[in-house]
Amino acid sequence: MPTTGLHLGLSTLFIRKQLLSEEQIASAIAKSRQNKQSLVSTIVSEKLISAREIAELCYEEYGTPLLDLDEFDVASIPEDFLNKKLIEKHKCLPLFKRGNRLYIGTSDPTNITALEDFQFSAGLHAEAILVEDDKLTKAIEKILEDDISALDISGIDESALADIEVDDPSKREEEQKSESGDDAPIVIYINKILTDAIRKGASDLHFEPYEKRYRIRFRIDGILHEVSEPPVNLSARISARLKVMSKLDIAERRVPQDGRIKMKLSRTKSIDFRVSTLPTIWGEKIVMRILDSSSAQLGIEKLGYEDDQRELYEEMLEKPQGMILVTGPTGSGKTVSLYTGLNILNTEARNISTVEDPVEINLEGVNQVHINLKAGLTFASALRSFLRQDPDVVMVGEIRDLETAEIAIKAAQTGHLVLSTLHTNSAAETLTRLINMGVPGYNIASSVNLIIAQRLSRRLCPECKQAEDIPEHELQRLGFKQANIDEGITTYKPVGCDLCSGGYKGRVGIYEVMKISDEIARIIMEGGNSLQIATMAKEEGMRDLRESGLLKVIHGVTSIAEINRVTSF
């Protein structure tokens, strides 16, 4: 964890040079402590001052030598000086040794504590060398992250699995129990599949048995792709191996089971897999969801909100009470949106509790509860307990019934900030869904502050996307505003290259952010329908999902075809 304390010299310097105001510095310090990052990193990530400007300013002010890390070979750093705990703690990087001096790359030359710690650790005199903060971040990530490919055994594939003998099916379980472990081809093959999924950025893995074939598919950027077809006679052994890793009962094949796997990639990073088994007529289908806790640390500015939408979300997160609802289909990124909000709220001064089914992302400092229906631990019973635990912020994984909705609304009305999700198609429909559940309109109007409807759209690959020529009348038909057409719109289409998947690489959120204004509250209390609510929200400036998606097309982030796929047209 980088040092987050206030370095008075650097803060004073920014104010004296009139680069930042005292209010901006105070806000940056608060965010750096909240996000557990250095002050310089916060200033750079908030785009208050560029990393290059800070480095040049410190060079002029303090006379510290300046080095361009792009011209430096990080691999040449002596292993003896790579104290990874200190590197992570201070966000400084030992670069090279000259005589009895160790030169430390830093973006903050006033961080004397860091130099003293490295000096004590190495037994050498430590001196600072200025580097740009963004380049330092990349270099440190490269140092801290062990090579994931070390886990990959490229020599094991389907052809190697074909040599495994499977004679008596009744003995498969005993064989699985007696396998020596890492040297077994089936074990190495499964490890390879998991690491390949992580490397390719998959969100889900599907292991599917059929009568005459067995296939493995990855969901990448929301689309399933077949990646492997091992011999069908290994179906039971693949299932057994995955169930052993998930600590499930390998003898039980008649009922669904749920488990979890934690895979350690390096000293600083691990990935969790949520595992679900389902008996089918040809064996057990197993689906694994990759749960990467780092997704909650992305920062709200990276999720795809337009500036006005992000500001509205942040404004409502600052409210001491009320309810924020996030809605959308499964796999639309609701959990990441909620956890990004929780990460902003997660400070020493707040007591935060969540109840989920299941807990997908572990967040330090947040009290997370996994519901257990067999034991009687439901969303409603957990919420009742939360209200006796002096909470400030409560997150409910999903509002599924009237009982949960009533308790959540009561919490929002009695001084708590409540975050939750529903499965509806738009922000306006969320309100009518609550009414249909049986929640009185006046309770909804007095408790709900904000509703966010969202989808995930694939990003165009920046390396191969290609401009396309679309006539003006077609742009009008697609829903582009005439003002945008008059200014000139360049749309792009996917092509495909070695760096992407079918012309797309990564995903971005598309949002419909609706504040519950006085007028919308009046419509709710008068029993208005979702169409009336949506019309009023648009009059007050809300963009629906389609309009937000077309903005992403105008910005060159995604394609028209992709927006047509994820939004109604």
XYZ file of C-alpha atoms in Angstrom:
569
model
C 0.000 0.000 0.000
C 1.634 3.287 -1.029
C 2.109 5.936 1.611
C -0.932 8.182 1.622
C 0.077 10.832 4.125
C 0.320 14.506 3.253
C 3.755 15.645 2.031
C 3.546 19.314 2.956
C 6.322 20.446 0.617
C 4.671 19.009 -2.472
C 1.193 20.282 -1.577
C 2.550 23.744 -0.823
C 4.454 23.718 -4.091
C 1.309 23.021 -6.134
C -0.561 25.800 -4.350
C 2.347 28.267 -4.616
C 2.658 27.620 -8.346
C -1.135 28.121 -8.621
C -1.551 24.706 -10.194
C -4.089 23.619 -7.584
C -6.281 25.368 -5.034
C -6.318 24.490 -1.349
C -9.725 22.878 -1.849
C -8.403 20.705 -4.682
C -5.416 19.636 -2.573
C -7.653 18.779 0.392
C -9.955 16.757 -1.890
C -6.992 14.939 -3.472
C -5.585 14.063 -0.039
C -8.957 12.671 1.063
C -9.261 10.576 -2.131
C -5.682 9.307 -1.825
C -6.418 8.023 1.681
C -9.733 6.573 0.578
C -8.241 4.801 -2.462
C -5.035 3.884 -0.585
C -2.755 5.447 -3.164
C -0.126 8.184 -3.193
C -1.061 11.851 -3.435
C 0.753 12.228 -6.761
C -1.079 9.191 -8.199
C -4.408 10.676 -7.137
C -3.611 14.044 -8.724
C -2.576 12.330 -11.958
C -5.567 9.945 -12.062
C -7.948 12.852 -11.425
C -6.251 14.678 -14.342
C -5.533 17.719 -12.197
C -1.883 17.841 -13.284
C -0.131 15.535 -15.742
C 2.586 13.146 -14.561
C 5.099 14.861 -16.855
C 4.305 18.324 -15.458
C 4.755 17.115 -11.870
C 8.116 15.490 -12.700
C 9.423 18.602 -14.476
C 8.181 20.881 -11.681
C 9.905 18.779 -8.989
C 13.100 18.724 -11.085
C 13.126 22.525 -11.232
C 12.174 22.989 -7.568
C 14.288 20.327 -5.852
C 17.053 19.666 -8.380
C 16.392 15.911 -8.227
C 17.674 14.099 -11.359
C 14.939 13.202 -13.858
C 14.837 9.833 -15.660
C 12.540 8.644 -18.471
C 11.509 5.119 -17.472
C 10.632 4.343 -21.105
C 14.368 4.384 -21.790
C 15.196 2.210 -18.781
C 15.291 -1.602 -18.806
C 13.313 -2.654 -15.726
C 14.583 -6.220 -16.162
C 18.109 -4.976 -15.361
C 17.200 -4.100 -11.750
C 19.241 -6.312 -9.367
C 16.949 -8.881 -7.715
C 18.679 -8.306 -4.353
C 17.219 -4.799 -4.065
C 13.634 -5.634 -5.089
C 12.005 -5.447 -1.665
C 8.446 -5.896 -2.940
C 6.828 -4.946 0.371
C 8.587 -1.574 0.341
C 7.904 -1.067 -3.366
C 4.199 -1.634 -2.799
C 4.090 0.400 0.406
C 5.845 3.526 -0.893
C 5.307 3.253 -4.662
C 9.041 3.663 -5.217
C 11.312 1.441 -7.280
C 15.042 0.723 -6.737
C 16.618 1.257 -10.160
C 20.378 0.735 -9.953
C 23.419 0.803 -7.666
C 26.517 2.982 -8.048
C 29.218 2.376 -5.470
C 27.555 2.480 -2.064
C 24.500 4.380 -3.350
C 21.135 2.900 -4.322
C 19.066 5.111 -6.627
C 15.323 5.008 -5.997
C 12.803 5.948 -8.703
C 9.997 8.061 -7.224
C 7.367 10.516 -8.397
C 7.490 12.314 -5.024
C 10.991 13.447 -3.956
C 9.621 14.761 -0.638
C 8.843 11.233 0.566
C 11.900 10.981 2.832
C 10.415 8.050 4.774
C 10.568 5.892 1.664
C 14.255 6.644 1.104
C 15.042 5.867 4.736
C 13.206 2.516 4.545
C 15.036 1.461 1.382
C 18.331 2.640 2.855
C 17.810 0.541 5.981
C 16.693 -2.491 3.933
C 19.591 -2.423 1.451
C 22.324 -1.181 3.777
C 23.236 1.456 1.182
C 22.788 5.219 0.978
C 19.499 5.853 -0.899
C 19.073 8.751 -3.333
C 15.945 9.767 -5.221
C 15.577 9.887 -8.985
C 12.461 11.563 -10.396
C 10.264 9.531 -12.741
C 6.812 10.176 -14.166
C 4.093 8.675 -11.971
C 2.176 6.867 -14.742
C 5.349 5.213 -16.063
C 6.360 4.322 -12.503
C 2.994 2.626 -11.966
C 3.465 0.443 -15.066
C 7.023 -0.478 -14.066
C 5.977 -1.448 -10.542
C 3.085 -3.562 -11.846
C 5.536 -5.355 -14.099
C 7.844 -6.033 -11.142
C 5.155 -7.072 -8.656
C 3.189 -9.337 -10.960
C 4.930 -12.674 -11.374
C 4.716 -14.107 -14.859
C 1.352 -15.849 -15.085
C 2.650 -17.898 -17.972
C 4.809 -19.783 -15.476
C 1.578 -21.539 -14.476
C 0.894 -22.520 -18.070
C 2.085 -25.952 -19.232
C 1.902 -25.460 -22.980
C 2.847 -29.061 -23.712
C -0.413 -30.418 -22.272
C -3.391 -30.253 -24.602
C -6.184 -32.432 -25.955
C -3.745 -34.767 -27.707
C -1.974 -35.500 -24.421
C -5.300 -36.212 -22.732
C -6.173 -38.753 -25.390
C -3.517 -41.076 -23.961
C -5.248 -41.314 -20.558
C -6.902 -44.684 -20.159
C -10.426 -44.790 -18.808
C -11.576 -48.372 -18.364
C -13.959 -48.974 -15.480
C -16.139 -45.851 -14.875
C -16.828 -47.013 -11.319
C -13.141 -46.607 -10.503
C -12.824 -43.027 -11.751
C -13.545 -41.479 -8.393
C -10.987 -43.688 -6.644
C -8.430 -42.812 -9.308
C -9.162 -39.150 -8.793
C -8.631 -39.500 -5.045
C -5.322 -41.305 -5.537
C -3.854 -39.021 -8.222
C -0.453 -37.724 -7.221
C -1.450 -34.136 -8.094
C 0.606 -31.741 -10.191
C 2.177 -34.437 -12.406
C -1.164 -35.841 -13.604
C -2.000 -34.692 -17.180
C -5.648 -34.007 -16.278
C -4.553 -31.686 -13.442
C -2.073 -29.823 -15.622
C -4.651 -29.523 -18.394
C -7.242 -27.968 -16.057
C -4.618 -25.522 -14.737
C -3.830 -24.554 -18.316
C -7.507 -23.950 -19.117
C -7.919 -21.724 -16.044
C -4.805 -19.649 -16.733
C -5.762 -19.299 -20.405
C -9.163 -17.979 -19.320
C -7.537 -15.387 -17.062
C -5.068 -14.327 -19.740
C -7.804 -13.913 -22.358
C -9.979 -11.860 -20.015
C -12.839 -14.363 -19.871
C -15.683 -13.762 -17.418
C -17.095 -17.326 -17.434
C -15.935 -20.847 -18.331
C -18.387 -23.530 -19.493
C -17.493 -27.246 -19.279
C -20.191 -29.064 -21.249
C -20.634 -32.844 -21.740
C -22.678 -34.202 -24.664
C -23.293 -37.690 -26.059
C -20.403 -37.709 -28.535
C -18.310 -34.687 -27.610
C -17.146 -32.555 -24.728
C -16.561 -28.861 -25.238
C -15.103 -26.022 -23.201
C -16.178 -22.448 -23.914
C -15.030 -19.058 -22.576
C -17.296 -16.015 -22.369
C -15.099 -13.143 -23.538
C -16.567 -9.625 -23.650
C -20.042 -11.115 -23.243
C -19.787 -13.605 -26.151
C -19.143 -17.370 -25.826
C -16.233 -18.881 -27.802
C -15.292 -22.564 -27.997
C -11.655 -23.011 -26.947
C -11.115 -26.731 -26.432
C -12.634 -30.147 -27.134
C -11.069 -32.843 -24.919
C -12.000 -36.534 -25.375
C -15.593 -37.178 -24.310
C -14.595 -40.193 -22.179
C -12.819 -37.793 -19.796
C -16.047 -35.988 -18.884
C -16.328 -37.556 -15.417
C -12.651 -37.016 -14.579
C -12.696 -33.349 -15.616
C -15.813 -32.838 -13.485
C -14.235 -34.690 -10.571
C -11.054 -32.595 -10.757
C -12.989 -29.323 -10.804
C -15.157 -30.507 -7.891
C -12.080 -31.473 -5.853
C -10.609 -28.000 -6.465
C -13.955 -26.453 -5.424
C -14.192 -28.642 -2.283
C -17.446 -30.206 -3.507
C -18.702 -33.754 -3.021
C -17.324 -35.729 -5.982
C -19.617 -38.686 -5.224
C -22.766 -36.562 -5.545
C -23.804 -36.241 -9.195
C -27.584 -36.083 -8.873
C -28.091 -32.555 -7.539
C -26.544 -29.146 -8.326
C -23.663 -27.970 -6.128
C -21.977 -24.602 -5.619
C -18.367 -24.032 -4.641
C -15.412 -21.716 -4.939
C -11.762 -21.865 -6.038
C -9.019 -19.375 -5.149
C -6.121 -19.349 -7.604
C -2.998 -17.448 -6.535
C -1.259 -15.846 -9.493
C 1.454 -13.937 -7.663
C 2.348 -12.502 -4.281
C -0.024 -9.594 -4.821
C -2.808 -11.014 -6.985
C -5.223 -13.903 -6.749
C -8.380 -14.785 -8.662
C -11.525 -16.405 -7.262
C -13.736 -18.710 -9.323
C -17.379 -19.267 -8.388
C -18.269 -22.819 -9.417
C -21.733 -24.194 -10.207
C -22.446 -27.821 -11.197
C -25.612 -28.984 -12.937
C -26.551 -32.632 -13.677
C -27.440 -33.127 -17.357
C -28.352 -36.301 -19.240
C -24.738 -36.782 -20.413
C -22.905 -35.776 -17.243
C -22.339 -32.681 -15.134
C -22.157 -29.286 -16.775
C -19.879 -26.991 -14.796
C -19.858 -23.198 -15.122
C -17.157 -21.114 -13.468
C -17.499 -17.350 -12.997
C -14.205 -15.479 -12.638
C -14.401 -13.053 -9.718
C -11.592 -10.499 -9.921
C -11.589 -8.228 -6.848
C -9.455 -5.692 -8.705
C -12.507 -4.839 -10.833
C -13.964 -3.023 -7.828
C -10.800 -0.928 -7.601
C -11.012 0.394 -11.154
C -12.355 3.807 -10.180
C -15.681 5.187 -11.294
C -14.077 7.209 -14.094
C -13.133 3.963 -15.912
C -16.584 2.374 -15.967
C -17.943 4.390 -18.888
C -20.209 6.941 -17.196
C -20.567 10.233 -19.030
C -19.395 13.170 -16.897
C -22.895 14.311 -15.890
C -23.935 10.723 -15.047
C -20.832 10.133 -12.915
C -21.315 13.410 -11.048
C -24.934 12.500 -10.286
C -23.909 9.054 -8.962
C -21.168 10.571 -6.798
C -23.576 13.233 -5.519
C -26.065 10.593 -4.394
C -23.326 8.519 -2.749
C -22.618 11.525 -0.538
C -26.203 11.571 0.753
C -26.464 10.311 4.358
C -29.652 8.363 3.637
C -31.860 7.124 0.835
C -31.672 4.363 -1.739
C -29.631 3.878 -4.916
C -30.844 1.106 -7.214
C -28.870 -0.456 -10.081
C -30.826 -2.462 -12.626
C -30.104 -4.576 -15.671
C -29.934 -8.203 -16.837
C -27.492 -10.772 -15.460
C -23.970 -9.992 -16.617
C -24.581 -6.285 -17.191
C -22.001 -5.144 -14.620
C -24.349 -4.258 -11.758
C -22.058 -5.769 -9.104
C -19.046 -3.780 -10.293
C -21.088 -0.552 -10.298
C -22.282 -1.207 -6.737
C -18.837 -2.180 -5.467
C -17.253 0.854 -7.099
C -19.713 2.941 -5.113
C -18.939 0.968 -1.936
C -15.222 1.492 -2.545
C -15.809 5.253 -2.622
C -17.811 5.041 0.623
C -15.390 2.640 2.332
C -13.698 4.821 4.933
C -12.811 4.368 8.588
C -15.725 6.592 9.575
C -18.429 4.365 8.029
C -19.881 1.002 9.035
C -20.754 -0.839 5.806
C -22.564 -4.178 5.614
C -23.611 -6.212 2.574
C -25.822 -9.269 2.105
C -25.342 -11.135 -1.165
C -26.092 -14.420 -2.904
C -23.262 -15.163 -3.267
C -20.531 -12.739 -2.151
C -18.691 -12.167 -5.438
C -16.003 -9.607 -4.605
C -14.131 -9.449 -1.317
C -13.643 -5.878 -0.129
C -11.554 -5.192 2.953
C -13.300 -2.991 5.497
C -16.786 -4.137 4.442
C -18.815 -6.673 6.471
C -20.074 -9.142 3.894
C -22.764 -11.750 4.539
C -23.501 -14.742 2.304
C -27.159 -15.796 2.493
C -27.912 -19.361 3.552
C -31.501 -20.368 2.828
C -31.164 -23.766 4.529
C -30.134 -22.060 7.762
C -32.851 -19.413 7.431
C -30.411 -16.597 6.587
C -32.297 -14.690 3.884
C -31.931 -11.178 2.510
C -34.736 -10.032 4.816
C -33.381 -11.658 8.006
C -29.854 -10.357 7.317
C -31.231 -6.852 6.761
C -33.066 -6.971 10.087
C -29.813 -7.908 11.801
C -27.935 -5.121 10.005
C -30.313 -2.533 11.450
C -29.285 -3.668 14.961
C -25.590 -3.371 14.045
C -25.391 0.437 13.816
C -24.892 0.588 10.009
C -24.187 3.686 7.938
C -24.319 1.986 4.527
C -26.167 -1.217 3.608
C -25.885 -3.107 0.329
C -28.522 -5.715 -0.590
C -27.449 -8.002 -3.435
C -30.938 -8.092 -4.924
C -34.460 -7.057 -3.926
C -36.486 -10.159 -4.805
C -39.648 -9.889 -2.714
C -41.890 -7.494 -0.831
C -40.430 -8.336 2.587
C -36.880 -7.439 1.519
C -38.102 -4.312 -0.293
C -40.019 -3.071 2.774
C -37.067 -3.531 5.143
C -34.645 -1.898 2.684
C -36.971 1.093 2.237
C -37.430 1.375 6.002
C -33.632 1.467 6.377
C -33.382 4.182 3.695
C -36.015 6.252 5.517
C -34.343 5.958 8.926
C -30.915 7.453 8.277
C -29.121 4.768 6.243
C -27.781 4.773 2.701
C -29.008 1.618 0.934
C -27.621 0.237 -2.339
C -29.302 -2.633 -4.163
C -30.216 -4.166 -7.528
C -33.336 -5.299 -9.374
C -33.787 -7.083 -12.672
C -35.694 -4.664 -14.912
C -35.078 -3.288 -18.411
C -34.980 0.435 -17.646
C -34.751 2.900 -14.781
C -38.435 3.877 -15.021
C -39.591 0.245 -14.999
C -37.745 -0.264 -11.708
C -40.184 2.039 -9.937
C -43.257 0.302 -11.338
C -41.693 -3.078 -10.441
C -41.507 -1.985 -6.785
C -45.127 -0.824 -6.942
C -46.149 -4.186 -8.447
C -44.379 -5.925 -5.570
C -46.720 -4.108 -3.217
C -44.566 -1.212 -2.010
C -46.731 1.922 -1.526
C -45.897 4.764 -3.934
C -45.325 7.278 -1.125
C -42.647 5.006 0.393
C -40.859 4.728 -2.943
C -41.024 8.482 -3.579
C -39.636 9.295 -0.139
C -36.787 6.770 -0.113
C -35.363 6.190 -3.613
C -32.782 8.826 -4.629
C -31.325 7.430 -7.844
C -31.813 4.588 -10.310
C -29.128 3.407 -12.732
C -30.024 1.076 -15.616
C -27.013 -0.348 -17.424
C -25.671 -2.649 -20.118
C -22.183 -3.701 -21.159
C -21.052 -3.034 -24.715
C -17.901 -4.401 -26.323
C -15.169 -1.831 -27.041
C -13.781 -1.571 -30.544
C -10.148 -2.619 -30.813
C -8.177 0.654 -31.202
C -5.576 -1.094 -33.374
C -7.838 -2.350 -36.153
C -11.153 -0.461 -36.062
C -12.109 0.976 -39.419
C -14.148 4.059 -40.304
C -17.367 3.408 -42.193
C -19.440 5.687 -44.401
C -23.095 5.885 -43.360
C -25.569 8.193 -45.181
C -27.229 10.988 -43.212
C -30.721 9.525 -43.558
C -29.498 6.231 -42.088
C -27.900 8.042 -39.136
C -31.250 9.744 -38.520
C -33.042 6.403 -38.655
C -30.586 4.918 -36.152
C -31.452 7.651 -33.645
C -28.572 10.137 -33.871
C -29.554 13.709 -33.076
C -29.542 16.153 -35.972
C -27.157 18.453 -34.087
C -24.583 15.653 -33.906
C -25.083 14.784 -37.586
C -24.569 18.439 -38.585
C -21.297 18.540 -36.614
C -20.106 15.446 -38.455
C -20.073 11.891 -37.140
C -17.383 9.309 -37.854
C -18.553 5.819 -37.009
C -16.298 2.766 -36.891
C -16.781 -0.943 -37.512
C -14.894 -3.972 -36.152
C -12.255 -5.650 -38.327
C -10.249 -8.113 -36.224
C -6.539 -8.568 -35.569
C -4.122 -10.596 -33.434
C -4.685 -8.287 -30.452
C -8.469 -8.593 -30.208
C -11.440 -10.925 -30.527
C -13.401 -10.251 -33.697
C -12.579 -6.551 -33.708
C -13.474 -5.951 -30.067
C -11.321 -5.771 -26.959
C -12.790 -5.187 -23.490
C -16.174 -3.769 -22.522
C -17.593 -0.424 -21.470
C -20.734 0.428 -19.529
C -23.744 2.170 -21.068
C -25.923 3.895 -18.495
C -29.331 5.437 -17.921
C -29.059 7.511 -14.715
C -32.363 8.809 -13.340
C -32.606 11.090 -10.321
C -35.924 10.949 -8.465
C -36.929 14.590 -8.738
C -39.967 16.212 -7.159
C -41.912 15.854 -10.420
C -41.079 12.159 -10.789
C -41.964 11.605 -7.130
C -45.341 13.249 -7.788
C -46.001 10.898 -10.741
C -45.129 7.889 -8.576
C -47.477 8.976 -5.788
C -50.277 9.583 -8.303
C -49.878 6.017 -9.610
C -48.257 6.952 -12.927
C -46.821 4.283 -15.211
C -43.236 3.747 -16.410
C -43.864 5.589 -19.698
C -44.946 8.745 -17.851
C -41.949 8.487 -15.529
C -39.514 7.994 -18.439
C -41.022 10.928 -20.356
C -40.615 13.245 -17.367
C -37.046 12.026 -16.759
C -36.142 12.790 -20.381
C -37.658 16.257 -20.094
C -35.375 16.786 -17.093
C -32.309 15.788 -19.122
C -31.917 12.026 -18.645
C -30.397 10.071 -21.535
C -31.849 6.608 -22.053
C -29.682 3.569 -22.790
C -29.967 4.012 -26.553
C -28.879 7.670 -26.436
C -25.975 6.851 -24.108
C -24.931 4.057 -26.471
C -24.993 6.341 -29.514
C -22.733 8.753 -27.625
C -20.218 5.922 -27.289
C -20.455 5.443 -31.076
C -19.829 9.172 -31.655
C -16.754 8.959 -29.390
C -15.430 6.006 -31.401
C -15.629 3.634 -28.429
C -17.968 1.049 -29.954
C -19.881 0.256 -33.124
C -23.464 0.777 -34.217
C -23.897 -2.995 -34.561
C -22.869 -3.500 -30.943
C -25.230 -0.786 -29.671
C -28.045 -2.392 -31.669
C -27.204 -5.686 -29.967
C -27.329 -4.401 -26.378
C -30.032 -1.703 -26.551
C -33.571 -1.650 -27.913
C -33.942 -0.186 -31.415
